[in-house]
Amino acid sequence: MDGQVGARTDETSAGFAESEARIAALLAAQKAAWASDVTPDHTTRDDRLARLDRMVDSWQDRFVAAISEDFGNRPAVVTTLTDIVPVRAAIRHARRQLRAWMRPQRVSLAWTGIPASAVILRQPLGVVGIVGPWNYPLNLVLSPLIGALAAGNRAMLKPSELTPAYSQALAHAIAETFAEDEVAVVTGGPDVAAAFTAAPFDHLVFTGSTAVGRKVAEAAAKNLTPVTLELGGKSPAILDLSAQFDKAVPRLVWGKLLNSGQTCVAPDYALVPRGRVAEFLSAVKAEVGRQYPGLPANPDYTSIISVRHFSRLIRLVEEARDTGAEAVELGGSHDPERRMFSPVALIGAPDETAVMCEEIFGPILPIVPYDTLDQAIAYINQRDRPLALYWFGEDKAAQERVLTGTIAGGVTVNDTILHLAQDDLPFGGVGASGYGAYHGEAGFLALSKEKPVLKQSAISGVKLLYPPYGRLADWMLKLLGRIG
Ligand code: NAD
């Protein structure tokens, strides 16, 4: 089912009812299990993370093969680099930091509170629902799970229907590694996903498109379930007047063509000083030839996930060309049979075309010329807040103006994608690119309740304010007003 809920046959209705019942049963079982151990100790959490690590290790080859099958072609190096390695590194990071993250945080009190004491306890929320997209199908389901398990929660996972081979493999791997009341997988299309996000979880982590994110936020609001929304959008790359293209362009091309542009933080379009557009274009073309010679047959290149997504990319280029843009082929021709979409640059695409309004999510690079840095900054600020922003250049003052003059989910300066790969940098969008953040301690905290606890001492000054109120209370209030 390709992103649409069609009319249901009796058979699919029965299947859907079964999934809905399974979601309710799993959630009830996980909530009951959570109640029997509300705040699991370090040993329990560490053991869950260790099992997850062993699972990814022993299933690695099967996951890599399944994901390649789902895409048509996805190089093992890409899946290992972007799905397997970051997840295993994040598990190791969480296990190293877990004791420190779990430790109650001492808080100093105002003098009015002394001699009481206070701490903030970090406790699990309960059961977390995690819904993932297809583009990095392992990373974007298991990374939130790491935070959930570290924080002591139980979790239910709903991977994308567009990666069915991987989703089946994940369901088997999780069932083999965890009890169903610890971690469980639910598979299915948008209708199952809608039922999943309507269930009364204690928290939902959704990674996917902005349009579906809106529906998830609505469904969760009915249960007052808090949501972390990891969405998409158009992430700009600014090439400063001071940028050295021999350094900048290889990094930009790498980030744009990784997974054939099917990356939430891929640079969507490039803002280039007007006088340097021709130089930029020829550098990009040369670099595509260096990184991916012989397109579309190059085995290092990733297929587009589905015929529907491939046809959409064709339409984006056609519409831009029909409305006056120049389309420049950067590699070879396309291979529709294998859904290999060779990279295309677009110059002069009108603002109202789909390619300039929607997240591209493919190997098309619009080039937007600018005359002044203020103009480039204004271009970004007039649009939805991006998930990522990239700036290339040597001029530190210009860099500072861009960093302070724009809002984005995250930034890499003089490279692309890499801020996402650091466990100690919180990752998340802003505005239309989402809200909330995770990774490392941010992921642990997003799925914890920070519970403030004040412990009163044997002696308490508050007694001086008990009724009946008289002169002592007046005097105390004056004192508090002056020095409180
Ligand atoms: P999508 O929104 O179509 O689907 C994501 C998930 O939502 C799938 O599991 C799907 O089954 C489920 N879903 C579909 N309809 C639903 C509904 N009505 N209610 C609840 N869930 C529903 O996204 P996609 O095409 O899989 O992924 C691409 C998008 O995800 C892009 O916009 C990309 O930028 C974004 N993305 C964001 C991040 C991030 O970390 N911010 C990472 C990867 C992808």
PDB file of N, CA and C and ligand atoms in Angstrom, residues 131-136 140 158-162 188-191 193-194 197 206-210 212-213 215-216 230-233 263-264 309 359 361 387 420 427 433 438, ligand 1:
ATOM      1  N   VAL A 131       7.388   5.533  15.788  1.00  0.00           N
ATOM      2  CA  VAL A 131       6.976   5.331  14.391  1.00  0.00           C
ATOM      3  C   VAL A 131       8.102   5.830  13.492  1.00  0.00           C
ATOM      4  N   GLY A 132       8.531   4.994  12.547  1.00  0.00           N
ATOM      5  CA  GLY A 132       9.695   5.349  11.740  1.00  0.00           C
ATOM      6  C   GLY A 132       9.403   5.485  10.254  1.00  0.00           C
ATOM      7  N   PRO A 133      10.294   6.155   9.532  1.00  0.00           N
ATOM      8  CA  PRO A 133      10.180   6.293   8.077  1.00  0.00           C
ATOM      9  C   PRO A 133      11.013   5.204   7.382  1.00  0.00           C
ATOM     10  N   TRP A 134      11.045   5.246   6.042  1.00  0.00           N
ATOM     11  CA  TRP A 134      11.738   4.187   5.292  1.00  0.00           C
ATOM     12  C   TRP A 134      13.176   4.561   4.956  1.00  0.00           C
ATOM     13  N   ASN A 135      13.576   5.837   5.068  1.00  0.00           N
ATOM     14  CA  ASN A 135      14.845   6.223   4.417  1.00  0.00           C
ATOM     15  C   ASN A 135      16.091   5.748   5.141  1.00  0.00           C
ATOM     16  N   TYR A 136      16.075   5.761   6.476  1.00  0.00           N
ATOM     17  CA  TYR A 136      17.128   5.098   7.265  1.00  0.00           C
ATOM     18  C   TYR A 136      16.368   4.208   8.250  1.00  0.00           C
ATOM     19  N   LEU A 140      16.441   5.075  12.373  1.00  0.00           N
ATOM     20  CA  LEU A 140      15.414   6.001  12.861  1.00  0.00           C
ATOM     21  C   LEU A 140      14.337   5.325  13.705  1.00  0.00           C
ATOM     22  N   LYS A 158       6.864   0.883  15.238  1.00  0.00           N
ATOM     23  CA  LYS A 158       6.095   0.723  13.985  1.00  0.00           C
ATOM     24  C   LYS A 158       6.992   1.210  12.844  1.00  0.00           C
ATOM     25  N   PRO A 159       7.724   0.270  12.201  1.00  0.00           N
ATOM     26  CA  PRO A 159       8.555   0.684  11.063  1.00  0.00           C
ATOM     27  C   PRO A 159       7.697   0.958   9.829  1.00  0.00           C
ATOM     28  N   SER A 160       8.333   1.496   8.783  1.00  0.00           N
ATOM     29  CA  SER A 160       7.580   1.897   7.581  1.00  0.00           C
ATOM     30  C   SER A 160       7.139   0.693   6.744  1.00  0.00           C
ATOM     31  N   GLU A 161       5.978   0.861   6.119  1.00  0.00           N
ATOM     32  CA  GLU A 161       5.465  -0.178   5.209  1.00  0.00           C
ATOM     33  C   GLU A 161       6.247  -0.219   3.896  1.00  0.00           C
ATOM     34  N   LEU A 162       7.054   0.829   3.635  1.00  0.00           N
ATOM     35  CA  LEU A 162       7.803   0.856   2.370  1.00  0.00           C
ATOM     36  C   LEU A 162       9.101   0.051   2.445  1.00  0.00           C
ATOM     37  N   GLY A 188       2.675  -2.647   9.414  1.00  0.00           N
ATOM     38  CA  GLY A 188       1.446  -2.305   8.698  1.00  0.00           C
ATOM     39  C   GLY A 188       1.564  -0.947   8.026  1.00  0.00           C
ATOM     40  N   GLY A 189       0.542  -0.615   7.263  1.00  0.00           N
ATOM     41  CA  GLY A 189       0.534   0.621   6.474  1.00  0.00           C
ATOM     42  C   GLY A 189      -0.021   1.800   7.257  1.00  0.00           C
ATOM     43  N   PRO A 190      -0.412   2.857   6.530  1.00  0.00           N
ATOM     44  CA  PRO A 190      -0.870   4.080   7.186  1.00  0.00           C
ATOM     45  C   PRO A 190      -2.065   3.886   8.112  1.00  0.00           C
ATOM     46  N   ASP A 191      -2.972   2.923   7.776  1.00  0.00           N
ATOM     47  CA  ASP A 191      -4.137   2.749   8.666  1.00  0.00           C
ATOM     48  C   ASP A 191      -3.710   2.157  10.007  1.00  0.00           C
ATOM     49  N   ALA A 193      -0.709   2.514  11.188  1.00  0.00           N
ATOM     50  CA  ALA A 193       0.077   3.584  11.822  1.00  0.00           C
ATOM     51  C   ALA A 193      -0.851   4.574  12.517  1.00  0.00           C
ATOM     52  N   ALA A 194      -1.993   4.875  11.868  1.00  0.00           N
ATOM     53  CA  ALA A 194      -2.945   5.816  12.475  1.00  0.00           C
ATOM     54  C   ALA A 194      -3.524   5.231  13.759  1.00  0.00           C
ATOM     55  N   THR A 197      -0.823   5.443  16.476  1.00  0.00           N
ATOM     56  CA  THR A 197      -0.583   6.764  17.086  1.00  0.00           C
ATOM     57  C   THR A 197      -1.812   7.280  17.850  1.00  0.00           C
ATOM     58  N   PHE A 206       7.774  10.298  16.662  1.00  0.00           N
ATOM     59  CA  PHE A 206       7.410  10.104  15.256  1.00  0.00           C
ATOM     60  C   PHE A 206       8.486  10.706  14.364  1.00  0.00           C
ATOM     61  N   THR A 207       8.995   9.920  13.438  1.00  0.00           N
ATOM     62  CA  THR A 207       9.907  10.445  12.427  1.00  0.00           C
ATOM     63  C   THR A 207       9.265  10.229  11.068  1.00  0.00           C
ATOM     64  N   GLY A 208       9.090  11.314  10.327  1.00  0.00           N
ATOM     65  CA  GLY A 208       8.454  11.194   9.018  1.00  0.00           C
ATOM     66  C   GLY A 208       8.170  12.572   8.452  1.00  0.00           C
ATOM     67  N   SER A 209       7.182  12.629   7.561  1.00  0.00           N
ATOM     68  CA  SER A 209       6.922  13.881   6.856  1.00  0.00           C
ATOM     69  C   SER A 209       6.152  14.873   7.735  1.00  0.00           C
ATOM     70  N   THR A 210       6.231  16.137   7.368  1.00  0.00           N
ATOM     71  CA  THR A 210       5.523  17.182   8.108  1.00  0.00           C
ATOM     72  C   THR A 210       4.010  16.959   8.025  1.00  0.00           C
ATOM     73  N   VAL A 212       2.255  14.135   7.680  1.00  0.00           N
ATOM     74  CA  VAL A 212       1.802  13.056   8.571  1.00  0.00           C
ATOM     75  C   VAL A 212       2.060  13.442  10.031  1.00  0.00           C
ATOM     76  N   GLY A 213       3.139  14.187  10.270  1.00  0.00           N
ATOM     77  CA  GLY A 213       3.430  14.649  11.628  1.00  0.00           C
ATOM     78  C   GLY A 213       2.262  15.434  12.213  1.00  0.00           C
ATOM     79  N   LYS A 215      -0.901  14.983  11.538  1.00  0.00           N
ATOM     80  CA  LYS A 215      -1.950  14.021  11.924  1.00  0.00           C
ATOM     81  C   LYS A 215      -1.579  13.320  13.227  1.00  0.00           C
ATOM     82  N   VAL A 216      -0.299  13.011  13.381  1.00  0.00           N
ATOM     83  CA  VAL A 216       0.152  12.320  14.591  1.00  0.00           C
ATOM     84  C   VAL A 216      -0.051  13.233  15.806  1.00  0.00           C
ATOM     85  N   GLU A 230       9.957  14.376  14.650  1.00  0.00           N
ATOM     86  CA  GLU A 230      11.188  14.518  13.866  1.00  0.00           C
ATOM     87  C   GLU A 230      10.770  14.556  12.402  1.00  0.00           C
ATOM     88  N   LEU A 231      10.641  15.756  11.858  1.00  0.00           N
ATOM     89  CA  LEU A 231      10.050  15.899  10.519  1.00  0.00           C
ATOM     90  C   LEU A 231      11.090  16.335   9.494  1.00  0.00           C
ATOM     91  N   GLY A 232      10.619  16.777   8.346  1.00  0.00           N
ATOM     92  CA  GLY A 232      11.553  17.119   7.267  1.00  0.00           C
ATOM     93  C   GLY A 232      11.464  18.578   6.880  1.00  0.00           C
ATOM     94  N   GLY A 233      11.723  18.853   5.613  1.00  0.00           N
ATOM     95  CA  GLY A 233      11.672  20.227   5.131  1.00  0.00           C
ATOM     96  C   GLY A 233      12.827  20.498   4.187  1.00  0.00           C
ATOM     97  N   THR A 263      17.476  11.733   2.314  1.00  0.00           N
ATOM     98  CA  THR A 263      18.004  11.966   3.659  1.00  0.00           C
ATOM     99  C   THR A 263      17.323  13.209   4.211  1.00  0.00           C
ATOM    100  N   CYS A 264      16.797  13.102   5.453  1.00  0.00           N
ATOM    101  CA  CYS A 264      16.055  14.243   6.007  1.00  0.00           C
ATOM    102  C   CYS A 264      16.917  15.491   6.093  1.00  0.00           C
ATOM    103  N   HIS A 309       7.796   7.402  -5.891  1.00  0.00           N
ATOM    104  CA  HIS A 309       8.788   8.423  -5.532  1.00  0.00           C
ATOM    105  C   HIS A 309       9.648   8.799  -6.740  1.00  0.00           C
ATOM    106  N   GLU A 359       9.863  19.638   0.089  1.00  0.00           N
ATOM    107  CA  GLU A 359      11.133  18.949   0.350  1.00  0.00           C
ATOM    108  C   GLU A 359      11.410  18.032  -0.846  1.00  0.00           C
ATOM    109  N   PHE A 361      13.897  15.499  -1.373  1.00  0.00           N
ATOM    110  CA  PHE A 361      14.110  14.105  -0.979  1.00  0.00           C
ATOM    111  C   PHE A 361      14.589  13.245  -2.146  1.00  0.00           C
ATOM    112  N   LEU A 387      15.183  21.898   8.889  1.00  0.00           N
ATOM    113  CA  LEU A 387      15.711  20.894   9.820  1.00  0.00           C
ATOM    114  C   LEU A 387      17.218  21.060   9.976  1.00  0.00           C
ATOM    115  N   LEU A 420      24.501  15.558  12.884  1.00  0.00           N
ATOM    116  CA  LEU A 420      23.552  14.484  13.232  1.00  0.00           C
ATOM    117  C   LEU A 420      24.255  13.290  13.861  1.00  0.00           C
ATOM    118  N   PHE A 427      19.430  16.310  18.623  1.00  0.00           N
ATOM    119  CA  PHE A 427      18.991  16.365  17.231  1.00  0.00           C
ATOM    120  C   PHE A 427      17.480  16.522  17.173  1.00  0.00           C
ATOM    121  N   SER A 433       9.785  21.751  10.827  1.00  0.00           N
ATOM    122  CA  SER A 433      10.664  20.572  10.783  1.00  0.00           C
ATOM    123  C   SER A 433      10.598  19.767  12.087  1.00  0.00           C
ATOM    124  N   TYR A 438      16.326  14.445  20.338  1.00  0.00           N
ATOM    125  CA  TYR A 438      16.867  13.243  20.987  1.00  0.00           C
ATOM    126  C   TYR A 438      18.320  13.068  20.592  1.00  0.00           C
TER     127      TYR A 438
HETATM  128  P1  NAD B   1       5.780   9.421   6.131  1.00  0.00           P
HETATM  129  O1  NAD B   1       5.335  10.549   6.986  1.00  0.00           O
HETATM  130  O2  NAD B   1       5.055   9.142   4.873  1.00  0.00           O
HETATM  131  O3  NAD B   1       5.737   8.042   6.957  1.00  0.00           O
HETATM  132  C1  NAD B   1       6.395   7.861   8.202  1.00  0.00           C
HETATM  133  C2  NAD B   1       5.651   6.856   9.038  1.00  0.00           C
HETATM  134  O4  NAD B   1       4.353   7.366   9.300  1.00  0.00           O
HETATM  135  C3  NAD B   1       5.463   5.484   8.403  1.00  0.00           C
HETATM  136  O5  NAD B   1       5.790   4.479   9.342  1.00  0.00           O
HETATM  137  C4  NAD B   1       3.975   5.457   8.065  1.00  0.00           C
HETATM  138  O6  NAD B   1       3.417   4.165   8.154  1.00  0.00           O
HETATM  139  C5  NAD B   1       3.407   6.334   9.158  1.00  0.00           C
HETATM  140  N1  NAD B   1       2.100   6.930   8.831  1.00  0.00           N
HETATM  141  C6  NAD B   1       1.534   7.096   7.614  1.00  0.00           C
HETATM  142  N2  NAD B   1       0.309   7.661   7.746  1.00  0.00           N
HETATM  143  C7  NAD B   1       0.108   7.865   9.062  1.00  0.00           C
HETATM  144  C8  NAD B   1      -0.954   8.413   9.833  1.00  0.00           C
HETATM  145  N3  NAD B   1      -2.063   8.893   9.270  1.00  0.00           N
HETATM  146  N4  NAD B   1      -0.803   8.459  11.168  1.00  0.00           N
HETATM  147  C9  NAD B   1       0.306   8.009  11.763  1.00  0.00           C
HETATM  148  N5  NAD B   1       1.355   7.485  11.087  1.00  0.00           N
HETATM  149  C10 NAD B   1       1.250   7.410   9.757  1.00  0.00           C
HETATM  150  O7  NAD B   1       7.339   9.665   5.874  1.00  0.00           O
HETATM  151  P2  NAD B   1       8.336   8.833   4.965  1.00  0.00           P
HETATM  152  O8  NAD B   1       7.992   9.021   3.534  1.00  0.00           O
HETATM  153  O9  NAD B   1       8.453   7.446   5.482  1.00  0.00           O
HETATM  154  O10 NAD B   1       9.710   9.569   5.295  1.00  0.00           O
HETATM  155  C11 NAD B   1      10.135  10.707   4.627  1.00  0.00           C
HETATM  156  C12 NAD B   1       9.932  11.946   5.474  1.00  0.00           C
HETATM  157  O11 NAD B   1      10.481  11.771   6.762  1.00  0.00           O
HETATM  158  C13 NAD B   1      10.654  13.164   4.899  1.00  0.00           C
HETATM  159  O12 NAD B   1       9.846  14.288   5.055  1.00  0.00           O
HETATM  160  C14 NAD B   1      11.889  13.278   5.767  1.00  0.00           C
HETATM  161  O13 NAD B   1      12.466  14.548   5.824  1.00  0.00           O
HETATM  162  C15 NAD B   1      11.351  12.848   7.079  1.00  0.00           C
HETATM  163  N6  NAD B   1      12.428  12.372   7.920  1.00  0.00           N
HETATM  164  C16 NAD B   1      12.771  13.093   9.028  1.00  0.00           C
HETATM  165  C17 NAD B   1      13.832  12.670   9.809  1.00  0.00           C
HETATM  166  C18 NAD B   1      14.243  13.411  11.046  1.00  0.00           C
HETATM  167  O14 NAD B   1      15.011  12.851  11.809  1.00  0.00           O
HETATM  168  N7  NAD B   1      13.794  14.627  11.275  1.00  0.00           N
HETATM  169  C19 NAD B   1      14.526  11.527   9.460  1.00  0.00           C
HETATM  170  C20 NAD B   1      14.142  10.829   8.327  1.00  0.00           C
HETATM  171  C21 NAD B   1      13.083  11.254   7.568  1.00  0.00           C
END
